[in-house]
mmCIF file of C-alpha atoms in Angstrom:
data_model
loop_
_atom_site.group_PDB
_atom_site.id
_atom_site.type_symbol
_atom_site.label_atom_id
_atom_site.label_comp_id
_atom_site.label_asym_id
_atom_site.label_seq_id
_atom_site.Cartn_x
_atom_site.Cartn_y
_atom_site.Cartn_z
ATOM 1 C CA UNK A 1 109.266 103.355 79.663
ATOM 2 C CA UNK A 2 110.810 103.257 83.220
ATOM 3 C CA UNK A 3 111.561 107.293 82.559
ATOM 4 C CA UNK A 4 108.081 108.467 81.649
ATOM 5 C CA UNK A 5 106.894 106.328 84.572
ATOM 6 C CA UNK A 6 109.098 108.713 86.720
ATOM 7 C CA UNK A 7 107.782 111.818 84.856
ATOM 8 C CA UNK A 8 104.151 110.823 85.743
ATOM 9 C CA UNK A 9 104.568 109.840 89.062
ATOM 10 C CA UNK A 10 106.393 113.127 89.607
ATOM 11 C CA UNK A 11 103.658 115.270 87.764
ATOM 12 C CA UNK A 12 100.928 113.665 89.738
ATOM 13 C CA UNK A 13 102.592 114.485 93.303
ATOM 14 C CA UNK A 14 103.379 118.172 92.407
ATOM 15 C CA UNK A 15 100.223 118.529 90.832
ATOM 16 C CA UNK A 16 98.326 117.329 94.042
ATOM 17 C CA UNK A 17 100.473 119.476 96.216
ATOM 18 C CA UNK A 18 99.414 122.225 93.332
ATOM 19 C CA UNK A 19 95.996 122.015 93.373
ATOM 20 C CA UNK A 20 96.027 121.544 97.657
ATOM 21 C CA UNK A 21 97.428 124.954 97.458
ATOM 22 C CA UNK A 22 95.357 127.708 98.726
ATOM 23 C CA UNK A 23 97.671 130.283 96.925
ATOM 24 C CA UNK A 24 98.971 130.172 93.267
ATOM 25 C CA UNK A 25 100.972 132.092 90.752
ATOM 26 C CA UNK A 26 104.788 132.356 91.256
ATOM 27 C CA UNK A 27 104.826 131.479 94.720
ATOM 28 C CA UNK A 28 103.286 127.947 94.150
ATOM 29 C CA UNK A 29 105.878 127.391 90.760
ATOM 30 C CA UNK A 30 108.813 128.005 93.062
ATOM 31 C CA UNK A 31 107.349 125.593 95.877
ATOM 32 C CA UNK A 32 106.701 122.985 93.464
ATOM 33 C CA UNK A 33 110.498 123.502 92.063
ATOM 34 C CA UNK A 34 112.251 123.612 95.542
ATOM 35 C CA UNK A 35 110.278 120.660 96.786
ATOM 36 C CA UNK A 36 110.511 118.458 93.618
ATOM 37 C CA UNK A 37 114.404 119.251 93.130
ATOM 38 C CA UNK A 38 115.297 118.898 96.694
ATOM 39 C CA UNK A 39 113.607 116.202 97.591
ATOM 40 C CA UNK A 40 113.500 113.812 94.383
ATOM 41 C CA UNK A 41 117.199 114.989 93.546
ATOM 42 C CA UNK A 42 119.358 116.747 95.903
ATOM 43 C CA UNK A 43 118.630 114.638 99.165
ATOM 44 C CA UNK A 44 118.711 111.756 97.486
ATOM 45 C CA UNK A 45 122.281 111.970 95.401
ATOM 46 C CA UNK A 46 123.504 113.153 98.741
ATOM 47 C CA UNK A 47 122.725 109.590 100.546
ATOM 48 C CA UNK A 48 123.426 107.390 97.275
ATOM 49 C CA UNK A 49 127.432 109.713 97.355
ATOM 50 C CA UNK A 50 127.734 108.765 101.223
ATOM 51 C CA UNK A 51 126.944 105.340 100.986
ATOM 52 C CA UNK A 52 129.001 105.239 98.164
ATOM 53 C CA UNK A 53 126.652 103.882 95.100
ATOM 54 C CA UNK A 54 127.868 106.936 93.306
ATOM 55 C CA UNK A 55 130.569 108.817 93.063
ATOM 56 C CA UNK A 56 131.191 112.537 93.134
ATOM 57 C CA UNK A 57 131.207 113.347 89.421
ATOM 58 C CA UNK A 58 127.998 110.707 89.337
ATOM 59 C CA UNK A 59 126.261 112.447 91.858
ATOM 60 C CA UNK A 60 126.797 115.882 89.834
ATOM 61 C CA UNK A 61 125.863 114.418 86.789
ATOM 62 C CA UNK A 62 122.438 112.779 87.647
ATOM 63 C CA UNK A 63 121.941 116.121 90.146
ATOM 64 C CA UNK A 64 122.220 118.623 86.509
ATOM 65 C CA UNK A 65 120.199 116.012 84.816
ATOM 66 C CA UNK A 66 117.114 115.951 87.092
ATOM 67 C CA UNK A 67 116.975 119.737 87.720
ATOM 68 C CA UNK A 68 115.196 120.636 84.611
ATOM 69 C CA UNK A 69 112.850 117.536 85.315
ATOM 70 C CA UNK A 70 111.860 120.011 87.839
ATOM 71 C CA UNK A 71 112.192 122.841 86.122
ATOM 72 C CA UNK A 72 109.084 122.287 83.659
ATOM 73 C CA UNK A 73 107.043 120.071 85.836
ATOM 74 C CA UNK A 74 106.869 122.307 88.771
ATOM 75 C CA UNK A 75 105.720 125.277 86.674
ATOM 76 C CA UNK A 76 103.291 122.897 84.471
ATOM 77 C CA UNK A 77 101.524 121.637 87.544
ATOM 78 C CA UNK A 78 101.314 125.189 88.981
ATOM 79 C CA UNK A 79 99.997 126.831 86.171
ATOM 80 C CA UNK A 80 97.605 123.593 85.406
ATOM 81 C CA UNK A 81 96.058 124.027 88.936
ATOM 82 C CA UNK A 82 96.122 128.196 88.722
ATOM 83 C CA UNK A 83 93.771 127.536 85.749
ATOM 84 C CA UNK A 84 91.401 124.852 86.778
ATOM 85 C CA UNK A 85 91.873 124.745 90.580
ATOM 86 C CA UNK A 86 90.587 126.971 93.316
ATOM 87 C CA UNK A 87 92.303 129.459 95.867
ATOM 88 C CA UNK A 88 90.817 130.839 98.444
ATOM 89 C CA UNK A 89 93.103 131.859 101.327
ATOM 90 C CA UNK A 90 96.626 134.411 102.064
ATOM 91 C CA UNK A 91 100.370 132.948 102.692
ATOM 92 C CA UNK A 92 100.770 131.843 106.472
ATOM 93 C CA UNK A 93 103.930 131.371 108.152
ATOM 94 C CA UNK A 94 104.669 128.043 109.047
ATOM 95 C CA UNK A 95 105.803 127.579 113.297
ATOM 96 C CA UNK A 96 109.645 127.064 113.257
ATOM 97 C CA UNK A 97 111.319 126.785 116.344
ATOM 98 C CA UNK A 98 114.350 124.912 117.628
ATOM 99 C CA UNK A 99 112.066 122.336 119.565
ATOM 100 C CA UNK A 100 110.213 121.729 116.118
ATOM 101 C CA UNK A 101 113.454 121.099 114.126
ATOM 102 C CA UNK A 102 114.442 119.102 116.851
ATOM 103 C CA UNK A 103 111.137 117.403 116.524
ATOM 104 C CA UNK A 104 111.545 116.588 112.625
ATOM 105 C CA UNK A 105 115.215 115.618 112.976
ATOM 106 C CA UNK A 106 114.221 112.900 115.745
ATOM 107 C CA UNK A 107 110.972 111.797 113.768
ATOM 108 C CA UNK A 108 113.044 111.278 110.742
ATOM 109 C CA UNK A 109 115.660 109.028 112.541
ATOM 110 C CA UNK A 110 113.386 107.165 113.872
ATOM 111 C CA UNK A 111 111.517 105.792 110.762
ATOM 112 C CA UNK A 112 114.670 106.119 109.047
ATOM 113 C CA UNK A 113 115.997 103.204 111.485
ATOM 114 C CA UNK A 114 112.913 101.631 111.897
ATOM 115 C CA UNK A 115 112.598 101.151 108.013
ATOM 116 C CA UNK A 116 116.446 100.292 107.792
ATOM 117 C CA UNK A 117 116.019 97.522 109.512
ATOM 118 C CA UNK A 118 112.988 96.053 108.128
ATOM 119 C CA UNK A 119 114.617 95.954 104.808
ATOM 120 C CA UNK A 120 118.609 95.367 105.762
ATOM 121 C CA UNK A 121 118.312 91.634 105.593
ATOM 122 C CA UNK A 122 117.038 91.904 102.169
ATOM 123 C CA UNK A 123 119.828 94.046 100.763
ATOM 124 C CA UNK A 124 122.581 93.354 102.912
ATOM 125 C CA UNK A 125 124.700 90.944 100.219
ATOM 126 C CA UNK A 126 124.223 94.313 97.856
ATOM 127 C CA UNK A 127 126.125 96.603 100.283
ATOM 128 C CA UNK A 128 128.526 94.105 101.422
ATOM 129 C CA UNK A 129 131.198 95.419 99.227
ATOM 130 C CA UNK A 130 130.023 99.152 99.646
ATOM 131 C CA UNK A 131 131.836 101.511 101.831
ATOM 132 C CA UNK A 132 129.123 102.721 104.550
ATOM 133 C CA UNK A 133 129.509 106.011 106.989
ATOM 134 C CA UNK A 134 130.425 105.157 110.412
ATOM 135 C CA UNK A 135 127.436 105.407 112.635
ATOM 136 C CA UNK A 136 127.965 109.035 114.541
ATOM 137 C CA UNK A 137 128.205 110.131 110.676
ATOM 138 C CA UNK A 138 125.190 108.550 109.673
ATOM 139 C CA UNK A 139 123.211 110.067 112.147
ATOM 140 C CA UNK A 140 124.368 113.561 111.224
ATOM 141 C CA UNK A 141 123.789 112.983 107.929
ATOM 142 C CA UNK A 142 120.307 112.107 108.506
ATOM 143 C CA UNK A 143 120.149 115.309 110.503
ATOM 144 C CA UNK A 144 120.923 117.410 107.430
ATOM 145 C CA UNK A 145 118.886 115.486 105.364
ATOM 146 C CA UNK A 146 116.134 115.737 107.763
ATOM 147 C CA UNK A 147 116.129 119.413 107.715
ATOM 148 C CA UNK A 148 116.785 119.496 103.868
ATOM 149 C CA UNK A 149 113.466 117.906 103.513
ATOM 150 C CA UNK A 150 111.955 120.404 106.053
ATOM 151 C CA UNK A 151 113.813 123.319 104.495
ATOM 152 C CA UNK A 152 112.062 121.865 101.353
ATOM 153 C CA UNK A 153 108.819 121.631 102.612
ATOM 154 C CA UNK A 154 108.663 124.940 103.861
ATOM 155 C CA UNK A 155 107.774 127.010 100.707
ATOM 156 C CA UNK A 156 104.522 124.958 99.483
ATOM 157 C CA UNK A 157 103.623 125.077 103.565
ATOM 158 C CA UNK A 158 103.284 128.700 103.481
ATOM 159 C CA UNK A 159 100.807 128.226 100.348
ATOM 160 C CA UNK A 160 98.338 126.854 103.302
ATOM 161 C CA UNK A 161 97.706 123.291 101.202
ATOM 162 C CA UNK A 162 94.443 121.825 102.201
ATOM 163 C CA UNK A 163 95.229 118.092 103.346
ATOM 164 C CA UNK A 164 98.482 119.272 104.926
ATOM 165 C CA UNK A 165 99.870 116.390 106.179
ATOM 166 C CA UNK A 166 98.902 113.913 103.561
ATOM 167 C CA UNK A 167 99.388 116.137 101.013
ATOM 168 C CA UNK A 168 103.443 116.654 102.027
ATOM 169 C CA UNK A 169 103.539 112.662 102.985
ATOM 170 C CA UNK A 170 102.661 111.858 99.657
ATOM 171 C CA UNK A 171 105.318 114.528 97.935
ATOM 172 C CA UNK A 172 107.919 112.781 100.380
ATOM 173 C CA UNK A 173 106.701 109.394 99.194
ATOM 174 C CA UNK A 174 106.579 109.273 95.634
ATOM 175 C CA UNK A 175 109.106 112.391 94.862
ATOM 176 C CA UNK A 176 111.511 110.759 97.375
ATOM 177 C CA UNK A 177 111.208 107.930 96.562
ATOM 178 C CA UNK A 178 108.719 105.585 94.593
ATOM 179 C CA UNK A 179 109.521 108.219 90.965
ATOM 180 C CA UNK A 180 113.234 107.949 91.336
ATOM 181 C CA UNK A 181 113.287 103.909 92.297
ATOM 182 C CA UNK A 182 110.837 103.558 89.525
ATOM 183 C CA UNK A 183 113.882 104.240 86.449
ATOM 184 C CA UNK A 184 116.196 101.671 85.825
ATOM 185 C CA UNK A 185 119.729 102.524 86.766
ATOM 186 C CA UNK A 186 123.186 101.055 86.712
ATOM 187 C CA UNK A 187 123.632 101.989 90.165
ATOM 188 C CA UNK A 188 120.784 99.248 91.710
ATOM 189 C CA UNK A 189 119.534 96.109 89.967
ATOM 190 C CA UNK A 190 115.670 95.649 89.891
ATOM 191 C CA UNK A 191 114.949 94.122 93.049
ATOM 192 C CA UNK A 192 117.150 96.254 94.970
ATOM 193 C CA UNK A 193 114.844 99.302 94.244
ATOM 194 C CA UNK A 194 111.825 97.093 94.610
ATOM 195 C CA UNK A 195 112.788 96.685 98.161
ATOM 196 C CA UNK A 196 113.437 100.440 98.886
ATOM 197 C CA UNK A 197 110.603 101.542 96.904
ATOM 198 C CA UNK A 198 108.339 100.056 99.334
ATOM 199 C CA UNK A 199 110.718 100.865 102.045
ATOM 200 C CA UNK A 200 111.217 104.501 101.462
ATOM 201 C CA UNK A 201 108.000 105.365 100.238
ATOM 202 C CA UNK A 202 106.325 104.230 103.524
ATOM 203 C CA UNK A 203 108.519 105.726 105.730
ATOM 204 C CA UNK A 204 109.067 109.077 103.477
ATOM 205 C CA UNK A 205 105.108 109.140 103.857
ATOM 206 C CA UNK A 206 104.841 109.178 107.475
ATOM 207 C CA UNK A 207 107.857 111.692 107.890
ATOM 208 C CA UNK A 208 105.891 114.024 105.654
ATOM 209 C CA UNK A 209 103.203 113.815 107.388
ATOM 210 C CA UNK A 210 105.474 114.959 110.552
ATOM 211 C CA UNK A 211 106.571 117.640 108.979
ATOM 212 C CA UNK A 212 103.199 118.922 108.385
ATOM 213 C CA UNK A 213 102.043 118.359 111.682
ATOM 214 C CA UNK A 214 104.942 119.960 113.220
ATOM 215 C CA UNK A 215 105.655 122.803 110.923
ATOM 216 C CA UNK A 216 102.080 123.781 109.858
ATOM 217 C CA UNK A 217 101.532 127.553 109.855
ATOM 218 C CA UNK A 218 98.796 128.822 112.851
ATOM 219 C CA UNK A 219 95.529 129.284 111.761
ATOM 220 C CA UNK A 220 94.797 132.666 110.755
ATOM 221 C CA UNK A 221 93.221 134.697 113.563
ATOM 222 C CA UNK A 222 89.028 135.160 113.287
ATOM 223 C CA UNK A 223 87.929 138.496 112.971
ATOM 224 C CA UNK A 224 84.922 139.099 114.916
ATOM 225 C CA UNK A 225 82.188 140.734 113.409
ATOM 226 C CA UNK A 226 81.623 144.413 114.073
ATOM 227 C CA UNK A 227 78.328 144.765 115.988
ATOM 228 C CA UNK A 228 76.277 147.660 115.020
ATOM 229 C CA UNK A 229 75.467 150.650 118.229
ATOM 230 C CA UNK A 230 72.215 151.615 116.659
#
């Protein structure tokens, strides 16, 4: 039950980031696979292997078992939306520049803390025994993960999704975060992932909606209208 919970909350997301998209076919199938699998796999089994929940052959394990999650959901809610949604605009280039990395590396630490220490006191007798990251290691490795998520965000950006921002705050949210805390595991007991559920998916929410803000492609240049010399 706890699985298909995942599965739906996971459909709904990339289909609401599918039918947001101005542009479909291929393009929107391999956003919706890059942002699903990085974000709702890959950045997560990288945090759970540094803080030591899992271990390497774990983290490999549950990585090859969620990329065909992925795999069929991203294309399904691509070619669901292609079919019944509308599209009515080109590919823009999102604005990338050192001071905007910099921008979504800082804005991620931030809530990351923030939300860290909200819920700490509540999980603290969990991680007592777990080996944690000294602290110049944690913040780089909420660097990378900061960019993976931007790196992630990056292809359904292009697509132009109306509702930027809240579109890509709820992908962080629930793909990051409420889908996978959602399954039971033998990693966390129940009300260890009830208290990062609600953790996560409010800060993942507001960092997505940074990265929208920050990242989002210019708006494409008007054309003025040709005035007749008759």
């Amino acid at each position: 039950m706890s699985f298909l919970a995942y599965l739906i909350a996971n459909f709904a997301a990339l289909s609401v980031a599918a039918f947001a998209s101005r542009v479909g076919g291929r393009r929107l199938m391999l956003a919706l696979v890059v942002l699903g699998f990085a974000v709702g796999s890959l950045n997560i089994m990288i945090e759970a292997y540094a803080f030591g929940v899992t271990g390497p052959g774990q983290t490999v394990r549950a990585m090859a078992t969620q990329l065909p999650v992925f795999l069929v959901l991203g294309p399904a809610a691509a070619w669901l939306s292609d079919r019944f949604g509308s599209r009515d605009g080109p590919p823009l280039a999102p604005r990338i520049t050192s001071l905007r990395l910099l921008g979504v590396i800082l804005a991620y630490m931030g809530l990351y803390m923030a939300a860290g220490l909200l819920a700490y006191p509540h999980v603290e007798a969990f991680y007592a025994d777990k080996v944690m990251p000294p602290f110049d290691r944690l913040l780089l490795l909420q660097a990378l993960r900061a960019l993976i998520f931007a790196v992630a965000a990056l292809p359904l950006l292009r697509l132009s999704p109306r509702y930027g921002p809240v579109v890509l705050g709820l992908a962080f949210s629930v793909i990051g975060g409420i889908a996978p805390l959602l399954q039971d595991n033998p990693f966390m007991p129940p009300h260890i992932r009830s208290i990062h559920l609600v953790e996560v998916g409010i800060s993942n929410f507001l960092f997505g909606v940074a990265v929208a803000l920050l990242l989002r492609p210019a708006p494409a240049p008007k054309i003025a209208p040709v005035r007749s010399t008759d």
